Amino acid sequence: MPTTPRRQGRRPDDGSGRFFGLTALSTLLPGAGLLPTRRRPLGLLLLLGFLLVGALGLFYAWRKGFVLTALNVAVRPGMLVTLLVVTVVGALLWCAGILLTARETAPEGPGRLLRAGFAALCCLLVVAPAATAVRYMTIQHDVINVLTGGADEKEANAWAGKPRVNVLLLGSDAADDRVGVRTDSMMVASIDTRTGDTVLFGLPRNLERVPIPASNPLSAAYPNGYDCGDECLLNGVWTLATNAATEDPALFAGDPSPGLTTTRDVIGAILGLEIDRSLVVNLRGFQALVDAMGGVEVNVKERVCMDCKLRNGRIVFVSREERWIEIGRQRLDGKRALWYARSRAGSDDFSRMRRQRCVTAAILNQANPTELLRNYPDLAAVVKDNVSLDIPQSELPRWAELVGTLQETGSIRSLPITNKVVRVANPDFDKIRDLVQAAIDPQPTPTVTASPTPSTSASEPSDSPSPSTSPSEPTDQVEDIAATC
């Protein structure tokens, strides 16, 4: 008599499913995998602790704004250390929860090596991002201390009663293959401390007869300003002061950077502004910053050559291949942005000044925290050696807030001091100061009501040409940077 074959039953559960499931759960939520085990109280403590810390952090970031919160933490060395410790301790507790879950749920029998590998992989998923965060925080802590010279006395409010702060932005051509420092680009950003509204003032490198204020040690040698013809230009002030300090160390006793001090004093006197802080970036630092941003989008309004120089009135390319930055809106990488901002072959200093303010404004508006964070380790290494900053640590959080306000709601206007504004060989400094004051405190323009004109009969076609769509000649008056660039 034929027998009915026995139906094959489901394989008995050896506990592996429970092990893998709960260990994975503890990887997703710290301690959650311990809740069905005898270690439930410990798992609950871990889970609630992490949820509470996470909720408080998210609430704080939501109230302040996520980008502003990140900036505030990034510029506070003390908070960076605290966050670093919290990250390390949190990662260790999280991994402890994973390993304890694996131990409590591991079944008897074969597969021990597989289970150990799975638990290690789960721990790695926690440790890897934590280690990256610790690395970034350590780098940032080091950068802040290098740039600011370490901790300083904390001021209650550095900008109390100060409606505007004026920052000197210097582009230096200092490099390994160059002797000395020449200020290749010079701008002052005057920023409203409440709204973030900014006015950029660009100064020509070849400005002559620049005043040296009485407070500067060089004023005794140059009572009528730095005046010796076209050999004494604004961009030579840094070298002038550096050489003078070398010849007579007592002249700038205790001053770590006579060149920067004198350049700041002179530019402040030219514009009639008190320069509060300064930022100096050399060629390599500028290029690295733009690359770390993922490039900068610029509306190129004139064709600019790369790897080129002017020789006997003709553009000569250093490399065999002619390379140009063509007209049109485009994203420039670090090298192309540097050439666009610096090239004078085929143009002049004043054209270069207009390009520099456009690139500066683009960097201020387009700095993307995500891109900067992704490339930050490489950027930080360059920043430490190629950027100089004289902002105390205690002021950095306020600056972070101000930059955030500028990017969100602020406006950027610019006034380049070019040959269309003043004669560089014999400048009218009173006129420059009047223009600066009018730019930072514009008076409302009275509204003019047009009187009615007699109506003509049927309108006739006009013989006058329609407005040209070609780029207009720059007027170099104060205007919104978006309209200019």
Coordinates of C-alpha atoms in Angstrom, one line a residue, residues 22-27 30-33 92-103 119 122-123:
L22 CA 17.6 43.1 17.1
T23 CA 21.3 43.8 16.5
A24 CA 20.3 45.7 13.3
L25 CA 17.6 47.6 15.4
S26 CA 20.2 48.7 17.9
T27 CA 22.3 50.0 15.0
P30 CA 20.7 53.1 20.1
G31 CA 19.6 50.4 22.6
A32 CA 16.3 49.6 20.9
G33 CA 17.4 46.0 20.3
L92 CA 31.1 54.4 22.3
L93 CA 27.7 54.0 24.0
W94 CA 26.0 53.3 20.7
C95 CA 28.5 50.6 19.9
A96 CA 28.2 49.2 23.5
G97 CA 24.5 48.9 22.9
I98 CA 25.1 47.0 19.6
L99 CA 27.6 44.6 21.1
L100 CA 25.4 44.0 24.2
T101 CA 22.4 43.3 22.0
A102 CA 24.5 40.8 19.9
R103 CA 25.6 39.1 23.1
A119 CA 28.2 42.9 14.9
C122 CA 27.1 47.3 12.6
C123 CA 29.7 49.1 14.9

